[in-house]
XYZ file of C-alpha atoms in Angstrom:
554
model
C -26.969 14.441 25.716
C -29.288 14.473 22.717
C -29.433 18.261 22.648
C -25.669 18.541 23.009
C -25.127 16.117 20.140
C -27.580 17.926 17.901
C -25.979 21.265 18.786
C -22.539 19.968 17.761
C -23.983 18.603 14.545
C -25.697 21.921 13.781
C -22.422 23.773 14.394
C -20.616 21.424 12.001
C -23.396 21.823 9.452
C -23.161 25.613 9.596
C -19.573 25.619 8.303
C -19.666 22.577 5.980
C -18.715 23.808 2.474
C -20.071 20.751 0.622
C -23.752 20.615 -0.344
C -23.648 16.799 -0.509
C -22.525 16.332 3.093
C -24.727 19.223 4.278
C -27.773 17.428 2.881
C -26.627 14.163 4.441
C -26.066 15.735 7.849
C -29.346 17.654 7.774
C -31.200 14.390 7.150
C -29.392 12.759 10.087
C -30.225 15.663 12.392
C -33.873 15.594 11.353
C -33.997 11.852 12.011
C -32.159 12.091 15.340
C -35.324 12.360 17.392
C -36.045 8.745 16.530
C -32.509 7.356 16.123
C -29.429 9.011 17.556
C -27.015 6.193 16.770
C -26.026 7.203 13.234
C -25.486 10.809 14.253
C -23.660 9.892 17.445
C -21.244 7.601 15.573
C -20.158 10.439 13.279
C -19.538 12.749 16.237
C -17.975 10.180 18.582
C -14.521 11.651 17.995
C -12.324 12.940 15.193
C -10.734 11.029 12.344
C -7.149 10.727 13.550
C -4.171 11.910 11.539
C -1.190 9.548 11.705
C 1.706 8.207 9.648
C -0.787 6.997 7.039
C -2.307 10.479 7.023
C -6.080 10.207 7.016
C -8.209 7.381 5.688
C -11.834 6.585 6.249
C -15.365 6.364 4.927
C -16.755 9.316 3.003
C -19.588 11.188 4.677
C -20.571 14.053 6.951
C -19.088 14.718 10.380
C -15.663 14.644 12.041
C -15.402 10.830 11.927
C -15.734 10.757 8.130
C -13.653 11.857 5.175
C -15.140 15.102 3.833
C -14.147 18.581 2.717
C -14.320 20.025 6.246
C -11.927 17.387 7.584
C -9.593 17.805 4.602
C -9.512 21.599 4.890
C -8.522 21.285 8.539
C -5.846 18.725 7.664
C -4.447 20.985 4.951
C -4.453 23.981 7.304
C -2.620 21.946 9.932
C -0.029 20.805 7.398
C 0.456 24.393 6.195
C 0.938 25.574 9.777
C 3.482 22.801 10.378
C 5.437 23.727 7.251
C 5.513 27.384 8.258
C 6.511 26.527 11.836
C 9.436 24.461 10.535
C 10.768 27.239 8.317
C 9.266 26.048 5.049
C 6.673 28.774 4.549
C 6.668 29.938 0.944
C 7.791 26.517 -0.270
C 6.069 24.450 -2.933
C 3.474 21.789 -2.072
C 2.580 19.337 -4.860
C -0.850 17.735 -4.788
C -1.941 14.580 -6.584
C -5.187 12.664 -6.549
C -6.807 9.464 -7.779
C -10.226 8.923 -9.370
C -12.226 8.162 -6.224
C -15.328 10.057 -5.190
C -14.389 13.552 -3.919
C -10.661 13.173 -4.691
C -10.586 16.132 -7.084
C -12.492 18.283 -4.555
C -10.078 17.377 -1.764
C -7.094 18.188 -3.994
C -8.539 21.574 -4.932
C -9.306 22.407 -1.289
C -5.743 21.539 -0.339
C -4.345 23.782 -3.071
C -6.578 26.634 -1.913
C -5.528 26.264 1.728
C -1.826 26.133 0.855
C -2.149 29.221 -1.334
C -4.094 31.068 1.358
C -1.373 30.234 3.885
C 1.325 31.780 1.694
C 2.782 28.573 0.321
C 2.963 27.765 -3.378
C 0.766 24.937 -4.605
C 0.848 22.845 -7.770
C -1.756 20.214 -8.639
C -1.129 17.308 -10.984
C -3.185 17.696 -14.164
C -5.631 14.808 -13.657
C -6.008 11.574 -11.679
C -2.613 9.853 -11.910
C -0.740 7.079 -10.063
C 0.529 7.873 -6.584
C 4.176 7.264 -7.673
C 3.831 10.331 -9.923
C 3.247 12.479 -6.839
C 6.241 10.977 -5.025
C 8.340 11.602 -8.146
C 7.059 15.160 -8.611
C 8.075 16.181 -5.083
C 11.722 15.431 -5.833
C 11.556 16.563 -9.448
C 10.127 19.996 -8.560
C 12.024 20.546 -5.310
C 8.844 20.722 -3.217
C 8.835 20.957 0.561
C 5.875 18.581 0.816
C 3.320 16.634 -1.157
C -0.213 15.426 -0.625
C -1.824 12.475 -2.390
C -5.587 12.104 -2.151
C -6.202 8.357 -2.354
C -7.522 5.409 -0.409
C -5.389 3.016 -2.444
C -7.144 -0.387 -2.486
C -9.797 0.351 0.143
C -13.514 -0.136 -0.630
C -15.339 2.402 -2.847
C -16.892 4.239 0.108
C -13.454 5.290 1.428
C -10.987 8.022 0.650
C -7.705 9.133 2.181
C -5.025 11.782 2.477
C -1.325 10.849 2.405
C 1.371 13.367 3.298
C 4.947 13.342 2.015
C 7.774 15.671 2.952
C 10.467 17.142 0.726
C 12.597 14.010 0.360
C 9.652 12.328 -1.384
C 8.968 9.832 1.393
C 5.931 9.586 3.648
C 5.876 11.110 7.103
C 7.008 9.182 10.187
C 6.943 10.035 13.911
C 7.277 12.583 15.356
C 6.198 14.538 12.273
C 2.737 12.950 12.269
C 2.129 14.003 15.864
C 3.374 17.521 15.196
C 1.063 17.884 12.190
C -1.833 16.374 14.142
C -1.299 18.980 16.883
C -1.459 21.758 14.296
C -4.677 20.268 12.882
C -6.205 20.226 16.360
C -5.321 23.912 16.736
C -7.194 24.982 13.596
C -10.090 27.276 14.472
C -13.405 27.709 12.644
C -13.302 26.943 8.947
C -14.090 30.529 8.033
C -10.759 31.448 9.634
C -8.911 29.316 7.055
C -8.137 31.408 3.982
C -9.188 29.632 0.794
C -8.782 31.816 -2.282
C -10.507 30.897 -5.528
C -7.225 30.643 -7.424
C -3.521 31.347 -7.307
C -2.164 27.808 -7.540
C -0.645 26.081 -10.561
C -2.233 23.200 -12.428
C 0.662 21.275 -13.899
C 0.730 20.045 -17.472
C 2.109 16.735 -18.675
C 5.739 17.750 -18.182
C 5.990 15.872 -14.865
C 4.450 12.758 -16.406
C 6.869 13.029 -19.327
C 9.844 13.350 -16.970
C 8.609 10.366 -14.957
C 8.242 8.227 -18.074
C 11.732 9.193 -19.204
C 12.972 8.119 -15.795
C 11.277 4.702 -16.005
C 13.776 3.692 -18.698
C 16.463 3.736 -16.005
C 15.159 0.577 -14.358
C 15.801 -1.510 -17.493
C 19.114 -2.697 -18.883
C 20.137 -1.374 -22.288
C 19.495 -3.983 -24.952
C 17.594 -6.343 -22.655
C 14.868 -8.532 -24.209
C 11.430 -6.888 -24.330
C 9.312 -9.765 -25.639
C 7.031 -10.719 -22.740
C 3.332 -10.500 -23.530
C 1.272 -9.112 -20.660
C -2.384 -8.935 -19.715
C -2.917 -5.889 -17.507
C -5.687 -4.798 -15.180
C -5.920 -1.432 -13.459
C -8.832 -2.641 -11.277
C -10.851 0.457 -12.234
C -7.988 2.683 -11.075
C -5.635 5.175 -12.685
C -2.832 2.889 -13.828
C -3.744 2.086 -17.438
C -2.572 5.258 -19.188
C 0.778 5.499 -17.413
C 1.611 1.795 -17.602
C 0.777 1.627 -21.305
C 2.937 4.676 -21.992
C 5.850 3.201 -20.023
C 5.603 -0.142 -21.843
C 5.444 1.603 -25.225
C 8.536 3.712 -24.451
C 10.418 0.586 -23.379
C 9.503 -1.343 -26.516
C 7.408 -4.097 -24.934
C 4.353 -5.449 -26.742
C 1.290 -3.395 -25.849
C -0.347 -4.928 -22.767
C -3.710 -6.562 -23.366
C -6.186 -4.718 -21.133
C -8.853 -6.269 -18.993
C -11.420 -4.130 -20.771
C -14.012 -4.163 -17.991
C -11.481 -2.723 -15.509
C -9.221 -0.538 -17.664
C -10.870 2.852 -17.102
C -11.156 4.672 -13.765
C -14.467 4.076 -11.995
C -14.840 5.145 -8.347
C -17.587 2.586 -7.785
C -15.298 -0.371 -8.680
C -18.289 -2.276 -10.078
C -16.631 -5.609 -10.916
C -14.869 -6.302 -7.598
C -15.892 -6.568 -3.955
C -12.566 -5.015 -2.916
C -10.254 -3.368 -5.484
C -7.208 -5.227 -4.224
C -5.435 -7.926 -6.300
C -4.980 -9.977 -3.129
C -8.727 -10.232 -2.428
C -10.721 -13.285 -3.580
C -12.375 -12.716 -6.938
C -10.533 -9.505 -7.790
C -8.495 -11.207 -10.517
C -11.249 -13.327 -12.073
C -11.705 -11.060 -15.092
C -7.939 -10.904 -15.590
C -7.768 -14.695 -15.614
C -10.619 -14.832 -18.115
C -8.855 -12.321 -20.373
C -5.627 -14.296 -20.091
C -7.325 -17.526 -21.106
C -8.302 -15.800 -24.354
C -5.078 -13.853 -24.960
C -2.540 -16.470 -23.736
C 0.057 -13.980 -22.410
C 3.284 -14.864 -20.641
C 2.228 -13.147 -17.410
C -0.596 -11.103 -15.881
C 0.172 -7.805 -14.165
C -2.323 -6.018 -11.922
C -2.070 -2.607 -10.313
C -4.170 -1.497 -7.400
C -6.360 1.592 -7.984
C -3.629 4.189 -7.344
C -1.016 2.006 -9.100
C 1.595 2.028 -6.378
C 1.306 -1.753 -5.982
C 2.033 -4.452 -8.540
C 0.653 -8.002 -8.544
C 1.797 -10.798 -10.853
C 0.206 -14.061 -11.982
C 1.834 -16.897 -13.905
C 0.402 -19.778 -15.953
C -0.394 -22.829 -13.839
C -1.978 -25.885 -15.447
C -2.958 -27.246 -12.039
C -4.998 -24.162 -11.092
C -8.701 -24.096 -11.909
C -8.325 -20.709 -13.611
C -5.141 -21.761 -15.399
C -3.239 -19.053 -13.512
C -1.589 -18.646 -10.128
C -1.133 -15.395 -8.277
C 2.401 -14.983 -6.994
C 2.675 -13.897 -3.407
C 4.179 -10.504 -2.747
C 7.143 -12.225 -1.126
C 7.720 -14.266 -4.278
C 7.715 -11.187 -6.523
C 9.945 -9.405 -4.016
C 12.514 -12.192 -4.197
C 12.296 -12.420 -7.996
C 12.978 -8.711 -8.441
C 15.884 -8.860 -5.986
C 17.417 -11.808 -7.825
C 16.912 -10.034 -11.153
C 18.651 -6.881 -9.910
C 21.560 -8.968 -8.639
C 21.824 -11.046 -11.800
C 21.903 -8.043 -14.090
C 24.516 -6.266 -11.973
C 22.259 -3.377 -11.043
C 23.037 -3.336 -7.324
C 26.538 -1.875 -7.231
C 28.812 -2.347 -4.248
C 27.185 0.043 -1.787
C 23.475 -0.462 -2.343
C 21.226 -1.816 0.404
C 18.262 -4.164 0.079
C 15.536 -3.408 2.605
C 12.195 -4.875 3.605
C 9.742 -4.631 6.453
C 9.777 -7.130 9.300
C 6.591 -8.793 8.005
C 8.189 -9.737 4.680
C 10.061 -12.948 3.882
C 13.547 -13.483 5.252
C 14.561 -14.725 1.785
C 15.563 -11.198 0.771
C 18.227 -11.167 3.468
C 19.670 -14.430 2.185
C 19.753 -13.150 -1.401
C 21.522 -9.998 -0.225
C 24.014 -11.941 1.894
C 24.901 -14.268 -0.979
C 25.451 -11.274 -3.266
C 27.494 -9.302 -0.731
C 24.848 -6.548 -0.572
C 23.802 -4.644 2.540
C 20.478 -5.595 4.096
C 18.119 -3.929 6.572
C 14.769 -4.694 8.170
C 12.363 -1.878 9.010
C 8.970 -1.441 10.547
C 5.959 -1.999 8.309
C 5.363 0.537 5.565
C 7.328 2.302 2.870
C 7.543 5.359 5.072
C 10.244 3.345 6.864
C 11.719 1.371 3.960
C 12.250 4.539 1.910
C 14.380 6.062 4.669
C 17.030 3.339 4.679
C 20.430 4.853 4.010
C 21.834 3.786 0.647
C 18.612 2.057 -0.410
C 18.915 0.301 -3.758
C 15.798 -1.845 -3.592
C 13.014 -2.227 -1.088
C 9.866 -4.288 -0.951
C 6.978 -5.252 1.267
C 4.893 -8.407 1.064
C 1.724 -6.351 0.411
C 2.717 -6.039 -3.275
C 4.867 -2.925 -2.853
C 8.238 -2.584 -4.617
C 10.655 0.337 -4.797
C 13.015 -0.383 -7.694
C 14.234 3.168 -8.428
C 14.609 4.941 -5.083
C 16.481 7.880 -6.592
C 13.410 8.626 -8.719
C 10.505 7.483 -6.538
C 11.218 7.022 -2.844
C 8.083 4.972 -2.351
C 6.493 1.855 -3.771
C 5.847 2.148 -7.499
C 3.636 -0.293 -9.386
C 4.627 1.057 -12.808
C 8.413 0.668 -12.634
C 7.985 -2.639 -10.797
C 5.805 -3.864 -13.681
C 8.499 -2.886 -16.175
C 11.134 -4.794 -14.233
C 8.888 -7.871 -13.950
C 8.296 -7.744 -17.717
C 12.037 -7.474 -18.364
C 12.706 -10.494 -16.143
C 9.908 -12.474 -17.806
C 11.385 -11.596 -21.211
C 14.860 -12.753 -20.244
C 13.526 -16.038 -18.885
C 11.335 -16.493 -21.961
C 14.448 -16.248 -24.167
C 15.857 -19.136 -22.129
C 12.682 -21.205 -22.433
C 11.899 -20.630 -18.748
C 9.396 -18.726 -16.642
C 9.169 -16.951 -13.302
C 8.375 -20.206 -11.415
C 11.662 -21.669 -12.664
C 13.607 -18.833 -11.065
C 11.653 -19.339 -7.844
C 12.799 -22.969 -7.933
C 16.406 -21.795 -8.332
C 16.042 -19.586 -5.258
C 14.527 -22.428 -3.237
C 17.435 -24.699 -4.147
C 19.940 -22.012 -3.195
C 18.350 -20.753 0.024
C 15.595 -23.167 1.056
C 11.907 -22.940 0.247
C 10.577 -19.839 2.015
C 6.858 -20.582 2.403
C 4.795 -17.575 3.478
C 1.126 -16.909 4.081
C -1.133 -14.497 5.892
C -4.027 -14.836 8.278
C -6.209 -11.735 8.031
C -9.360 -10.935 9.995
C -11.491 -8.004 8.789
C -13.730 -6.564 11.519
C -16.547 -4.051 11.861
C -15.775 -3.424 15.525
C -12.185 -2.246 16.040
C -12.327 -3.291 19.687
C -12.120 -6.905 18.486
C -8.589 -6.218 17.249
C -7.617 -4.668 20.574
C -9.110 -7.662 22.357
C -7.190 -10.150 20.190
C -3.879 -8.342 20.748
C -4.582 -8.203 24.492
C -5.392 -11.890 24.599
C -2.085 -12.765 22.898
C -0.162 -10.480 25.248
C -1.839 -11.856 28.359
C -1.669 -15.505 27.251
C 1.154 -15.882 24.706
C 1.118 -19.228 22.890
C 3.736 -21.728 24.015
C 3.492 -23.774 20.810
C 2.102 -23.327 17.288
C 1.733 -26.086 14.696
C 3.409 -28.464 17.121
C 6.531 -26.284 17.305
C 7.624 -24.690 20.561
C 7.648 -20.904 20.743
C 11.264 -20.145 21.671
C 10.935 -16.352 21.715
C 7.975 -14.008 22.033
C 8.666 -10.321 21.450
C 6.274 -7.481 22.139
C 7.243 -4.982 19.456
C 5.506 -2.180 21.335
C 8.542 -2.256 23.612
C 10.943 -1.958 20.660
C 12.999 -4.803 19.255
C 16.412 -5.203 17.581
C 16.888 -1.475 17.301
C 13.479 -0.771 15.737
C 11.134 1.929 17.017
C 8.195 0.664 19.077
C 5.119 -0.484 17.139
C 1.947 -2.348 18.025
C 2.908 -5.895 17.124
C 3.982 -9.305 18.381
C 6.662 -11.597 16.960
C 7.172 -15.288 17.670
C 10.073 -17.503 16.627
C 9.472 -21.243 16.691
C 11.773 -24.142 17.434
C 12.872 -26.721 14.876
C 14.530 -26.979 11.489
C 11.943 -24.854 9.670
C 12.937 -21.443 11.076
C 9.239 -20.654 11.404
C 8.194 -17.136 12.362
C 4.883 -15.416 13.106
C 4.141 -11.684 13.357
C 0.780 -10.262 14.460
C -0.214 -6.603 14.076
C -3.239 -4.393 13.444
C -3.375 -3.000 9.905
C -2.461 0.671 9.668
C -4.918 1.391 6.843
C -7.823 -1.059 7.142
C -9.966 -2.527 9.946
C -7.980 -5.770 9.957
C -5.863 -7.879 12.254
C -3.011 -9.231 10.128
C -0.819 -12.223 10.932
C 2.250 -12.960 8.809
C 3.588 -16.513 8.704
C 6.837 -17.948 7.354
C 8.501 -21.365 7.397
C 11.762 -22.212 5.666
C 11.818 -25.768 4.346
C 15.254 -27.297 3.537
C 15.618 -28.509 -0.065
C 18.357 -30.970 -0.981
C 17.810 -31.047 -4.741
C 15.168 -30.409 -7.396
C 13.418 -33.689 -6.679
C 12.743 -32.426 -3.140
C 10.775 -29.359 -4.294
C 7.299 -30.957 -4.532
C 7.514 -32.494 -1.055
C 8.969 -29.254 0.365
C 6.017 -27.304 -1.021
C 3.588 -29.815 0.447
C 5.283 -29.651 3.828
C 5.368 -25.862 3.710
C 1.651 -25.630 2.891
C 0.772 -28.068 5.687
C 2.843 -26.172 8.203
C 1.327 -22.809 7.254
C -2.181 -24.267 7.506
C -1.435 -25.540 11.000
C 0.087 -22.211 12.007
C -3.012 -20.346 10.844
C -5.330 -22.710 12.706
C -3.422 -22.543 15.983
C -2.820 -18.807 15.794
C -6.502 -18.097 15.102
C -7.391 -20.117 18.194
C -4.780 -18.361 20.328
C -5.974 -14.908 19.203
C -9.646 -15.780 19.402
C -10.380 -14.738 15.816
């Protein structure tokens, strides 16, 4: 076994084009006589290509993100495009500022060119929405974005879009994966030294011109914003969009404004993670803005915080569901939805969106988790997901877009400011109209992925009969399909009682996490009921988390 493992590692080493990972792998091989574990883990399988493309830790070997893995993925994608009659078409490639992103983008361009397709690379690290926009703008047959979004610094990833500007879904992922598996030795993959186009700023200019479309002509533009890019690529594009729109220049969180692949000030570069917003709160205490806006490192997500005198920091992060409802209400109130548009969200997001749509006479759809599904809804006017993703201009960017969402949040904050109100006041209005939709998440990050499988198996074998003192009236295994949705690995529980409580459990598609999504709808008679409704909602969610954690064994 040891000799076989070392032989496979030597064969991989012989064709690895990257001196960094060659040195790393050589050191592992030399150390293997004393410790096989590290080497064996990297050769225990192959990083799997799926609807999220590829994502994983950087390093040598087939279970890591590296140039060898990316070249094979690009060759498989090129073969798929040729097999589906799109050979000779244009593939646009974007990338973020993570370690190796520029190398992976260049390798992809070389492979596409060698396969007879045309390739165009965005001019520098830019937000992921720019890639989604460029696909449609340039009439490409596919796009690739090299990014690991808000994953830890050691990770990178590879997202694939097709010609409509939306991410791949089954069965395309399986077809591409089969082509990747069929790729032979790396020296059989043609990789010329040039022949692709490096785009200038014309795509960025066209995108920025398009961002104006999300705002109403003559709307107030007075909101003052503190902005953090969390060491990602969002600062330049967001500042340019705000300047074009006529908003005050955002106040940057200086320590996090420039791209840095090591993300030195945060444990995880995700606005939802504890501590990630501490520097933004500190900046806001000095600058006294109306709101804080945060983008994740590839700027496809948008987080919002509002002043809160009761919070220790003086600020409160809005939940993704709260921002999703606020943007929906804003689009309705400013007459931007038309008569045929559809509001869409994933099944893990708050049911409040459906009630806003129903009250406004707008179509509404639920999809599986991920914008790869939301973006495909027929007639989509607005889509969101609780994980801070918002699609507010689907004709321009058929994916989540943290830049245009930030513009729309700033417009809403400006309108409310003119009325002497803030975003929390509009949330109160929505609670009075539709009930207080209290949501929360129970998330368990693991080192051993088998723990997630074990938790899902435990819930399937022994489904809870009650949670938070409420009877479970329906338990759906989403792997069998539900309400017309394609099968997915997930469980959904509806609970008895007046609170319309709901729980969904699923493995994360992009991180080693088990994620549980909780909602309870608390009736509200009038404004005086709001404080007690919030208290009751918080208590109920706390009980749900406790009981669900026990049931899942996490």
